[in-house]
Short mmCIF file of C-alpha atoms (C1' of nucleotides) in Angstrom, two decimals:
data_model
loop_
_atom_site.label_atom_id
_atom_site.label_comp_id
_atom_site.label_asym_id
_atom_site.label_seq_id
_atom_site.Cartn_x
_atom_site.Cartn_y
_atom_site.Cartn_z
CA MET A 1 -4.91 10.87 -13.76
CA THR A 2 -2.55 10.86 -10.84
CA LYS A 3 -0.41 13.88 -9.70
CA HIS A 4 2.68 13.39 -11.69
CA ASN A 5 3.16 11.79 -14.73
CA ILE A 6 6.92 11.22 -14.72
CA LEU A 7 8.40 8.17 -13.88
CA THR A 8 10.27 8.32 -9.97
CA PRO A 9 12.74 6.35 -8.51
CA GLY A 10 12.03 2.96 -7.25
CA VAL A 11 11.69 3.08 -3.34
CA PHE A 12 14.03 0.85 -1.15
CA VAL A 13 13.99 0.34 2.79
CA ASN A 14 17.43 -0.93 4.51
CA THR A 15 18.01 -1.19 7.83
CA VAL A 16 21.01 -1.08 9.97
CA ILE A 17 20.87 -3.02 12.85
CA PHE A 18 23.11 -2.96 15.87
CA GLN A 19 24.12 -5.41 18.26
CA LEU A 20 27.13 -5.32 21.18
CA ILE A 21 28.26 -9.10 20.52
CA ASN A 22 31.70 -9.99 22.88
CA GLU A 23 32.42 -6.20 23.18
CA GLU A 24 31.64 -5.57 20.14
CA LEU A 25 29.25 -3.06 18.02
CA SER A 26 27.94 -5.19 15.20
CA VAL A 27 25.98 -5.14 12.36
CA LEU A 28 23.06 -7.05 11.04
CA LEU A 29 23.67 -8.23 7.43
CA THR A 30 22.25 -10.71 4.66
CA GLN A 31 23.84 -12.39 1.81
CA ARG A 32 21.96 -11.81 -1.23
CA GLU A 33 20.36 -13.98 -3.23
CA ASP A 34 19.70 -12.73 -6.54
CA GLU A 35 21.55 -10.08 -8.81
CA PRO A 36 22.53 -8.08 -9.08
CA TYR A 37 25.68 -8.50 -6.11
CA LYS A 38 23.99 -12.13 -5.75
CA GLU A 39 25.77 -13.56 -3.05
CA ARG A 40 27.47 -10.28 -1.75
CA TRP A 41 26.57 -9.43 1.74
CA ALA A 42 24.41 -6.52 2.42
CA LEU A 43 22.22 -4.66 4.72
CA PRO A 44 18.65 -6.21 5.00
CA GLY A 45 16.10 -4.62 2.82
CA GLY A 46 14.02 -4.54 0.00
CA PRO A 47 11.49 -2.63 -2.07
CA VAL A 48 8.56 -1.18 -0.66
CA PRO A 49 5.20 -2.19 -2.19
CA LEU A 50 2.20 0.58 -2.81
CA ASP A 51 0.65 -0.25 0.65
CA GLU A 52 3.26 -0.18 3.27
CA SER A 53 4.94 2.69 4.70
CA THR A 54 8.20 2.66 4.72
CA GLN A 55 8.90 1.78 8.94
CA ILE A 56 6.57 -1.41 8.07
CA ALA A 57 8.29 -2.47 5.30
CA ALA A 58 11.94 -2.19 7.31
CA SER A 59 10.01 -4.09 10.26
CA ARG A 60 8.50 -7.02 7.59
CA ILE A 61 11.46 -7.06 5.59
CA ILE A 62 13.74 -7.59 8.82
CA ASN A 63 11.32 -10.58 9.88
CA ASN A 64 11.83 -12.31 7.30
CA LYS A 65 14.98 -11.56 6.05
CA THR A 66 16.70 -12.64 9.35
CA GLY A 67 14.14 -13.99 11.60
CA ILE A 68 13.84 -10.99 13.97
CA GLN A 69 10.74 -9.24 15.14
CA ILE A 70 10.95 -5.94 15.48
CA LYS A 71 9.30 -6.07 19.16
CA GLN A 72 12.81 -7.29 20.00
CA LEU A 73 14.60 -4.19 18.72
CA GLY A 74 15.20 -0.99 21.72
CA PHE A 75 13.81 1.42 18.79
CA LEU A 76 13.94 1.69 15.23
CA GLU A 77 14.02 5.19 13.93
CA GLN A 78 14.59 6.90 10.38
CA LEU A 79 18.55 7.59 9.56
CA TYR A 80 18.47 9.01 6.10
CA THR A 81 17.32 9.08 2.56
CA PHE A 82 20.17 7.17 0.11
CA ASP A 83 20.14 8.25 -3.83
CA SER A 84 21.42 5.19 -5.83
CA ILE A 85 24.79 5.98 -6.73
CA LYS A 86 25.72 6.42 -10.38
CA ASN A 87 27.50 3.55 -11.17
CA ASP A 88 25.13 1.29 -9.74
CA PRO A 89 23.65 -1.89 -11.52
CA GLY A 90 19.53 -2.45 -11.29
CA VAL A 91 17.38 0.69 -11.81
CA PRO A 92 17.72 4.31 -10.42
CA ALA A 93 16.04 4.55 -6.31
CA VAL A 94 16.51 5.67 -3.10
CA SER A 95 16.95 4.21 -0.43
CA VAL A 96 15.19 5.44 3.04
CA VAL A 97 18.04 3.61 5.63
CA TYR A 98 16.56 2.75 9.52
CA MET A 99 18.88 2.08 11.98
CA GLY A 100 17.70 -0.09 14.76
CA LEU A 101 19.31 -1.00 18.06
CA GLY A 102 18.99 -4.61 19.70
CA LYS A 103 20.34 -6.92 22.41
CA SER A 104 20.81 -10.91 22.26
CA ILE A 105 18.90 -11.45 19.80
CA THR A 106 19.96 -13.66 16.74
CA PRO A 107 19.47 -13.84 13.22
CA LYS A 108 16.90 -17.17 12.41
CA ALA A 109 17.45 -18.45 8.76
CA THR A 110 13.75 -18.26 7.07
CA SER A 111 12.52 -19.13 4.26
CA HIS A 112 13.05 -15.91 2.28
CA ASN A 113 17.05 -16.00 2.94
CA ARG A 114 19.61 -18.10 3.19
CA ASN A 115 22.34 -16.21 6.07
CA ALA A 116 21.92 -13.87 8.26
CA GLN A 117 24.40 -12.57 11.29
CA PHE A 118 25.43 -9.85 12.71
CA TYR A 119 29.67 -9.06 11.71
CA PRO A 120 31.88 -6.78 13.77
CA LEU A 121 32.09 -3.10 12.69
CA ASP A 122 35.85 -4.06 11.80
CA GLN A 123 35.36 -6.95 10.39
CA ILE A 124 32.40 -5.73 7.97
CA PRO A 125 33.36 -6.96 4.22
CA THR A 126 32.65 -5.31 1.10
CA LEU A 127 28.64 -4.97 0.42
CA ALA A 128 26.63 -4.91 -2.41
CA PHE A 129 25.43 -1.07 -2.89
CA ASP A 130 27.19 1.83 -0.82
CA HIS A 131 25.77 -0.19 2.40
CA ASN A 132 29.24 0.19 3.61
CA ASN A 133 28.50 4.15 3.59
CA MET A 134 25.37 3.39 5.35
CA ILE A 135 26.47 1.70 7.89
CA GLU A 136 29.07 4.22 8.87
CA TYR A 137 26.46 7.20 8.06
CA ALA A 138 24.88 5.24 11.14
CA HIS A 139 27.90 4.90 13.15
CA GLN A 140 28.27 8.56 13.57
CA ARG A 141 24.42 9.30 14.25
CA LEU A 142 24.31 6.19 17.06
CA LYS A 143 27.44 8.55 18.74
CA SER A 144 25.68 11.67 18.53
CA LYS A 145 22.52 10.19 19.96
CA LEU A 146 23.84 9.18 23.10
CA TYR A 147 25.03 12.39 23.87
CA TYR A 148 21.74 13.65 24.05
CA THR A 149 19.37 10.61 24.34
CA ASN A 150 19.30 7.67 26.69
CA ALA A 151 19.26 5.43 23.12
CA ILE A 152 22.34 2.96 25.14
CA PHE A 153 20.09 1.66 26.85
CA ALA A 154 18.44 0.14 23.74
CA LEU A 155 21.90 -1.83 23.87
CA LEU A 156 21.89 -3.70 27.16
CA PRO A 157 20.63 -6.46 28.50
CA LYS A 158 17.89 -5.62 31.98
CA MET A 159 20.69 -5.41 34.85
CA PHE A 160 24.00 -4.48 34.21
CA THR A 161 26.95 -3.34 36.12
CA LEU A 162 28.70 0.31 35.73
CA SER A 163 31.61 -1.35 33.91
CA GLN A 164 29.22 -2.77 31.31
CA LEU A 165 27.99 0.30 30.59
CA GLN A 166 31.04 2.56 30.78
CA THR A 167 32.26 -0.51 28.06
CA VAL A 168 29.39 0.42 25.89
CA TYR A 169 30.24 3.65 25.87
CA GLU A 170 33.22 3.81 25.00
CA THR A 171 32.87 1.06 22.23
CA VAL A 172 30.42 2.98 20.37
CA MET A 173 31.91 6.25 20.96
CA GLU A 174 35.24 5.23 20.41
CA ASP A 175 36.88 7.08 23.53
CA LYS A 176 38.07 6.43 27.23
CA PHE A 177 36.63 7.67 30.03
CA ASP A 178 37.72 7.88 33.49
CA LYS A 179 35.90 5.23 35.80
CA ARG A 180 35.29 7.73 39.01
CA ASN A 181 34.47 10.65 36.62
CA PHE A 182 32.08 8.33 34.73
CA ARG A 183 29.77 6.92 37.31
CA LYS A 184 30.24 10.35 38.73
CA LYS A 185 27.98 11.30 35.61
CA ILE A 186 25.79 9.08 34.48
CA LEU A 187 24.05 9.14 38.22
CA SER A 188 23.69 12.46 38.17
CA PHE A 189 21.29 11.63 34.62
CA ASN A 190 19.03 10.01 37.40
CA LEU A 191 18.59 6.94 34.26
CA ILE A 192 19.93 4.06 36.39
CA ASN A 193 18.66 2.68 39.81
CA ALA A 194 20.73 0.08 41.78
CA THR A 195 19.28 -2.75 42.34
CA ASP A 196 20.37 -4.90 45.39
CA GLU A 197 21.59 -7.40 43.06
CA GLN A 198 25.18 -8.50 42.44
CA HIS A 199 27.06 -9.48 40.12
CA MET A 200 29.67 -12.15 40.68
CA GLU A 201 32.20 -13.34 38.13
CA GLY A 202 36.22 -13.97 38.32
CA ALA A 203 38.52 -13.99 41.12
CA HIS A 204 37.47 -10.65 41.86
CA ARG A 205 34.75 -7.99 44.14
CA PRO A 206 31.56 -8.55 42.89
CA ALA A 207 29.36 -5.90 41.01
CA ARG A 208 26.19 -4.13 42.17
CA LEU A 209 23.47 -4.36 39.22
CA TYR A 210 21.91 -1.47 37.59
CA LYS A 211 18.79 -1.28 35.92
CA PHE A 212 17.01 1.87 33.73
CA ASN A 213 14.47 3.25 34.49
CA LYS A 214 13.20 3.88 31.28
CA HIS A 215 12.78 1.69 28.47
CA GLU A 216 11.92 4.32 25.92
CA LEU A 217 14.16 7.12 24.32
CA GLU A 218 14.80 10.56 26.42
CA TYR A 219 16.54 13.58 26.13
CA LEU A 220 19.27 14.06 28.67
CA THR A 221 19.01 16.76 30.79
CA ARG A 222 22.79 18.08 29.85
CA SER A 223 24.76 16.63 26.44
CA PHE A 224 27.08 13.28 28.17
CA GLU A 225 31.12 14.11 27.52
CA MET B 1 14.97 -7.77 -15.73
CA THR B 2 15.31 -5.01 -13.03
CA LYS B 3 16.32 -6.17 -9.26
CA HIS B 4 12.54 -5.32 -8.24
CA ASN B 5 9.58 -6.55 -9.75
CA ILE B 6 7.02 -5.30 -7.27
CA LEU B 7 5.34 -0.98 -7.58
CA THR B 8 7.04 1.25 -5.28
CA PRO B 9 5.14 4.20 -4.33
CA GLY B 10 6.52 7.75 -6.03
CA VAL B 11 9.37 9.58 -5.15
CA PHE B 12 9.33 13.13 -4.59
CA VAL B 13 11.13 16.11 -2.56
CA ASN B 14 9.82 19.37 -1.08
CA THR B 15 11.75 21.90 0.45
CA VAL B 16 11.31 23.40 3.73
CA ILE B 17 13.28 27.10 3.14
CA PHE B 18 13.36 29.85 6.13
CA GLN B 19 14.12 33.21 6.26
CA LEU B 20 13.89 35.46 8.47
CA ILE B 21 11.69 38.67 7.58
CA ASN B 22 10.97 41.60 10.13
CA GLU B 23 12.50 39.38 12.68
CA GLU B 24 10.05 36.47 12.20
CA LEU B 25 11.14 33.18 10.92
CA SER B 26 8.87 32.49 7.24
CA VAL B 27 8.91 29.77 5.02
CA LEU B 28 8.78 29.79 1.31
CA LEU B 29 5.36 28.41 0.08
CA THR B 30 4.08 28.20 -3.23
CA GLN B 31 0.53 27.97 -4.79
CA ARG B 32 -0.49 25.15 -6.35
CA GLU B 33 -1.99 24.74 -9.76
CA ASP B 34 -2.87 21.35 -10.39
CA GLU B 35 -4.81 18.68 -8.78
CA PRO B 36 -5.00 17.20 -6.12
CA TYR B 37 -5.18 20.59 -3.73
CA LYS B 38 -5.35 23.11 -6.56
CA GLU B 39 -4.72 26.73 -5.41
CA ARG B 40 -3.82 25.32 -2.28
CA TRP B 41 -0.70 26.74 -0.34
CA ALA B 42 2.23 23.99 -0.47
CA LEU B 43 6.00 23.52 0.47
CA PRO B 44 8.07 24.09 -2.89
CA GLY B 45 8.22 19.91 -4.34
CA GLY B 46 7.90 18.10 -7.02
CA PRO B 47 8.66 14.33 -8.48
CA VAL B 48 12.28 13.17 -9.18
CA PRO B 49 12.74 12.07 -12.20
CA LEU B 50 15.17 9.00 -13.34
CA ASP B 51 18.14 10.76 -13.95
CA GLU B 52 18.25 12.99 -10.57
CA SER B 53 19.33 13.01 -7.16
CA THR B 54 16.99 14.06 -4.83
CA GLN B 55 19.21 16.73 -3.92
CA ILE B 56 19.64 18.07 -7.05
CA ALA B 57 15.70 17.83 -7.84
CA ALA B 58 15.43 19.92 -5.24
CA SER B 59 17.54 22.49 -6.10
CA ARG B 60 16.02 22.66 -9.64
CA ILE B 61 12.34 22.34 -8.25
CA ILE B 62 13.14 25.62 -5.71
CA ASN B 63 14.63 27.24 -8.78
CA ASN B 64 11.46 26.55 -11.55
CA LYS B 65 8.79 27.25 -8.73
CA THR B 66 9.99 30.51 -6.76
CA GLY B 67 13.18 31.63 -8.87
CA ILE B 68 15.18 31.64 -6.11
CA GLN B 69 18.86 30.52 -7.26
CA ILE B 70 20.51 27.87 -4.45
CA LYS B 71 23.76 29.21 -4.08
CA GLN B 72 21.67 32.10 -2.65
CA LEU B 73 20.74 29.70 -0.02
CA GLY B 74 23.55 29.48 3.11
CA PHE B 75 22.78 25.84 3.08
CA LEU B 76 20.76 22.97 2.18
CA GLU B 77 20.64 19.54 4.15
CA GLN B 78 18.05 16.14 3.96
CA LEU B 79 15.65 16.78 7.06
CA TYR B 80 13.09 13.63 6.74
CA THR B 81 11.01 10.96 4.72
CA PHE B 82 7.90 11.59 4.81
CA ASP B 83 5.08 8.58 3.80
CA SER B 84 2.19 9.93 2.06
CA ILE B 85 -0.54 9.53 4.57
CA LYS B 86 -3.25 7.39 3.97
CA ASN B 87 -6.03 9.42 3.09
CA ASP B 88 -4.26 11.67 0.67
CA PRO B 89 -5.59 11.82 -2.89
CA GLY B 90 -2.78 10.98 -5.27
CA VAL B 91 -0.58 7.70 -5.83
CA PRO B 92 0.92 6.18 -3.54
CA ALA B 93 4.36 8.34 -2.74
CA VAL B 94 7.42 9.27 -0.41
CA SER B 95 8.42 12.91 0.10
CA VAL B 96 11.98 13.25 0.58
CA VAL B 97 11.87 16.74 2.27
CA TYR B 98 15.48 19.05 2.64
CA MET B 99 15.39 21.99 5.12
CA GLY B 100 17.15 25.24 4.02
CA LEU B 101 18.48 28.68 4.86
CA GLY B 102 18.20 32.09 3.38
CA LYS B 103 18.74 35.50 4.09
CA SER B 104 17.33 38.34 2.09
CA ILE B 105 15.91 36.38 -0.38
CA THR B 106 12.98 36.88 -2.91
CA PRO B 107 10.96 34.99 -5.06
CA LYS B 108 10.55 35.73 -7.92
CA ALA B 109 7.19 34.90 -10.89
CA THR B 110 8.63 32.46 -13.04
CA SER B 111 6.98 30.78 -15.70
CA HIS B 112 6.07 27.26 -13.79
CA ASN B 113 4.36 29.15 -10.92
CA ARG B 114 1.98 32.01 -10.47
CA ASN B 115 2.81 32.23 -6.79
CA ALA B 116 5.44 32.03 -4.43
CA GLN B 117 6.06 33.69 -0.69
CA PHE B 118 7.79 33.86 2.29
CA TYR B 119 4.84 33.36 5.30
CA PRO B 120 5.90 33.90 8.84
CA LEU B 121 5.74 30.51 10.93
CA ASP B 122 2.31 31.87 12.87
CA GLN B 123 0.54 32.91 10.00
CA ILE B 124 0.79 29.59 7.58
CA PRO B 125 -2.79 28.48 5.99
CA THR B 126 -3.82 24.81 6.10
CA LEU B 127 -1.59 23.66 3.15
CA ALA B 128 -1.80 20.67 1.05
CA PHE B 129 -0.98 17.00 1.96
CA ASP B 130 1.29 16.69 5.49
CA HIS B 131 3.13 20.29 4.85
CA ASN B 132 2.00 21.83 7.75
CA ASN B 133 3.75 18.38 9.79
CA MET B 134 6.88 18.58 7.95
CA ILE B 135 7.27 22.30 9.00
CA GLU B 136 6.61 21.81 12.00
CA TYR B 137 9.19 19.14 11.90
CA ALA B 138 12.15 21.22 10.16
CA HIS B 139 11.40 24.02 13.16
CA GLN B 140 12.35 21.45 15.62
CA ARG B 141 15.42 20.45 13.66
CA LEU B 142 16.94 23.52 12.91
CA LYS B 143 16.30 24.85 16.51
CA SER B 144 18.18 21.79 17.45
CA LYS B 145 20.99 22.97 15.05
CA LEU B 146 21.44 25.85 16.67
CA TYR B 147 22.01 24.53 19.71
CA TYR B 148 25.24 22.31 18.46
CA THR B 149 26.15 24.21 15.15
CA ASN B 150 26.99 27.51 13.89
CA ALA B 151 24.06 26.93 11.54
CA ILE B 152 22.53 30.65 12.57
CA PHE B 153 25.44 32.11 9.78
CA ALA B 154 23.12 31.40 7.11
CA LEU B 155 20.18 33.66 8.83
CA LEU B 156 22.07 36.90 8.70
CA PRO B 157 23.34 39.28 6.66
CA LYS B 158 27.08 39.57 6.35
CA MET B 159 27.34 42.32 9.10
CA PHE B 160 24.79 42.04 11.88
CA THR B 161 25.29 43.72 15.36
CA LEU B 162 25.23 41.42 18.85
CA SER B 163 21.45 42.45 19.86
CA GLN B 164 20.39 41.19 15.82
CA LEU B 165 22.12 38.09 16.45
CA GLN B 166 20.44 37.82 19.86
CA THR B 167 17.39 38.44 18.50
CA VAL B 168 17.36 36.06 15.86
CA TYR B 169 18.54 33.31 18.26
CA GLU B 170 15.71 34.07 20.71
CA THR B 171 13.43 34.10 17.66
CA VAL B 172 14.53 30.60 16.41
CA MET B 173 14.45 29.19 19.46
CA GLU B 174 11.55 30.91 21.01
CA ASP B 175 13.36 31.38 24.33
CA LYS B 176 14.68 34.52 25.59
CA PHE B 177 18.61 35.33 26.85
CA ASP B 178 20.09 37.35 29.35
CA LYS B 179 22.37 40.02 27.53
CA ARG B 180 25.28 40.13 29.09
CA ASN B 181 25.47 36.45 29.31
CA PHE B 182 24.85 36.05 25.72
CA ARG B 183 27.54 37.88 24.36
CA LYS B 184 30.46 36.44 26.59
CA LYS B 185 29.16 32.93 25.14
CA ILE B 186 29.09 33.58 21.45
CA LEU B 187 32.19 35.36 21.96
CA SER B 188 34.00 32.46 23.55
CA PHE B 189 32.83 30.26 20.70
CA ASN B 190 34.98 32.34 18.32
CA LEU B 191 32.41 32.33 15.71
CA ILE B 192 32.22 35.96 14.84
CA ASN B 193 35.18 38.68 14.56
CA ALA B 194 34.16 42.66 15.57
CA THR B 195 34.40 44.27 12.86
CA ASP B 196 35.89 48.12 13.05
CA GLU B 197 32.15 49.32 11.38
CA GLN B 198 29.25 50.52 13.34
CA HIS B 199 25.36 50.65 12.47
CA MET B 200 23.80 53.82 13.28
CA GLU B 201 20.21 53.78 13.32
CA GLY B 202 17.62 55.85 15.61
CA ALA B 203 18.23 58.17 18.47
CA HIS B 204 20.66 55.86 20.70
CA ARG B 205 24.36 54.95 20.91
CA PRO B 206 25.42 52.84 17.44
CA ALA B 207 26.59 49.57 17.63
CA ARG B 208 29.22 47.66 16.40
CA LEU B 209 29.11 45.48 13.55
CA TYR B 210 30.29 42.05 13.45
CA LYS B 211 30.76 39.28 10.72
CA PHE B 212 30.94 35.31 11.25
CA ASN B 213 34.48 33.77 10.39
CA LYS B 214 33.18 30.73 8.63
CA HIS B 215 30.57 30.61 6.43
CA GLU B 216 30.36 26.78 6.26
CA LEU B 217 27.88 24.21 8.70
CA GLU B 218 30.59 23.53 11.69
CA TYR B 219 29.78 22.00 15.08
CA LEU B 220 30.41 23.88 18.17
CA THR B 221 32.77 22.98 20.73
CA ARG B 222 29.99 22.70 23.35
CA SER B 223 26.23 23.13 23.18
CA PHE B 224 24.80 26.77 22.88
CA GLU B 225 22.19 26.68 26.13
"C1'" DA C 1 49.27 -14.21 49.51
"C1'" DC C 2 48.32 -12.70 45.58
"C1'" DA C 3 45.83 -10.98 41.38
"C1'" DA C 4 41.96 -8.82 39.41
"C1'" DA C 5 38.09 -5.50 38.82
"C1'" DA C 6 34.91 -3.20 42.15
"C1'" DG C 7 34.69 1.02 44.42
"C1'" DT C 8 35.50 6.09 46.48
"C1'" DG C 9 36.41 11.53 47.34
"C1'" DT C 10 39.06 16.19 46.82
"C1'" DT C 11 40.41 19.96 44.07
"C1'" DA C 12 40.80 22.64 40.68
"C1'" DA C 13 39.79 25.33 36.38
"C1'" DG C 14 35.96 26.04 33.22
"C1'" DA C 15 31.32 27.14 31.95
"C1'" DA C 16 26.44 28.36 33.64
"C1'" DT C 17 23.34 32.31 35.94
"C1'" DA C 18 21.83 35.88 37.98
"C1'" DC C 19 21.73 40.74 38.47
"C1'" DA C 20 22.15 46.90 37.40
"C1'" DC C 21 24.40 50.68 35.49
"C1'" DC C 22 26.53 54.00 32.47
"C1'" DC C 23 27.23 55.64 27.55
"C1'" DA C 24 26.30 57.44 22.57
"C1'" DT C 25 23.10 58.91 19.43
"C1'" DG C 26 18.62 61.64 17.92
"C1'" DT C 27 15.30 64.92 18.63
"C1'" DA D 1 17.01 66.60 28.84
"C1'" DC D 2 14.73 62.90 27.58
"C1'" DA D 3 14.07 58.60 25.30
"C1'" DT D 4 16.59 55.14 22.99
"C1'" DG D 5 19.20 50.69 22.39
"C1'" DG D 6 24.21 49.40 22.88
"C1'" DG D 7 27.77 48.27 25.85
"C1'" DT D 8 30.08 46.37 30.17
"C1'" DG D 9 31.63 43.38 35.51
"C1'" DT D 10 31.42 40.62 39.52
"C1'" DA D 11 30.27 36.65 42.14
"C1'" DT D 12 27.53 32.14 43.01
"C1'" DT D 13 26.95 27.84 41.65
"C1'" DC D 14 27.25 23.87 38.89
"C1'" DT D 15 29.48 21.00 36.41
"C1'" DT D 16 33.43 19.23 34.47
"C1'" DA D 17 38.85 17.17 34.62
"C1'" DA D 18 41.87 15.07 36.76
"C1'" DC D 19 43.96 12.02 39.69
"C1'" DA D 20 45.16 6.94 43.49
"C1'" DC D 21 43.97 3.83 46.81
"C1'" DT D 22 41.33 -0.04 49.32
"C1'" DT D 23 37.96 -3.35 49.17
"C1'" DT D 24 36.02 -7.96 48.21
"C1'" DT D 25 36.39 -12.42 45.85
"C1'" DG D 26 38.69 -16.56 44.16
"C1'" DT D 27 42.42 -19.36 43.13
#
DNA sequence: ACAAAAGTGTTAAGAATACACCCATGT
DNA sequence: ACATGGGTGTATTCTTAACACTTTTGT
């Protein structure tokens, strides 16, 4: 006898993987192969088998459907659990959604999937289920995480210029900052160190390259902006 | 044909309801009636039926097991979804945990439950499943919510003194504040208004009573402390 | 020489911190 | 009159915000 004897919803995971592409915040989507919503774009996801935790299932499914390894992501954390919406086709379900951040990752076609690609946030089509909501929720969460953590490291390459860093903040937070104040503040957090390398590009003064001194999530000593 | 054909874990909800009792942060627990962990104290919870959302199930279960109405709580929000731990008895499951805040609420014995009571955080016994972890997680979340929201309103009575308010902050945040600075800051947030009533008690000067001007969750304009 | 992005400093206003005494009441 | 908790102000430091010009490079 198990501890319950009533039927409960199915358990699924979905993942919202963000990456910057051409200075645009983009989300990894896959095209569904099966009904319901066959052919529709959707967040990578699937059912959670009995012998996997939701996080393990999320990692495996990302890899199966997009060829992306979890190690390529700066982090992956649980975002929220969504109930299936009223008029959705399919069985009643909950979807445990994970959010991840990465950089320079490219989905590969796999045996389980025809199509996987990053879509810029403002070009996302109408997705299966309530996946559009999930993305919006994830974007909000990401914004707030940038206020009180160093999460941004996961979106940037190993070395970057201060201007690039500022642009990433501005893109994700959908805001603009003063260049001098931004530099003063970001340096005061001691998250990044100057290297003695420079980035030369275009007909202008070269920019000094910086790198993060931590590559794990940490809380900031005070909030950003 | 449904959209999946593999078995997934069972879906449960649990709730962490906080309340202050004698200036101690306390959590609502119920004593289990069934195996596994029969007789053990646990967070109120149960399986989610197919026709309920997790939030509705959480509300119903709190009411069934403790006699508390959801309307008595200042708020109830989803906290985190826990996978059942490896060596737990019972079927594989996920537990969607909700956190709620209340004041002056008293559990009533109901037909579904023998025992429900608030335990101060530092007197909580070893609970069923990993419910002790869930409480710790909820306490952390509550602390951070006090930094950036007005959530504290949900723990205080309609009218309160500034000293009471400070004590509540100190209790939940496990910290101490300077009285003058605390008052300056809390007033600068415009969350509370002075009333012209006073609280007289004990052999000392009576204290002015204040009330919150909002009773819904809001974000603070800057962070507290 | 010019265009383009990199880099840099000061001032003013607001917020946080540290800190000590008087006030109103009951006994 | 004394014990108890309520109530109040100032000075210092730190943080934020506003703001404009010089530097280095490629063409």
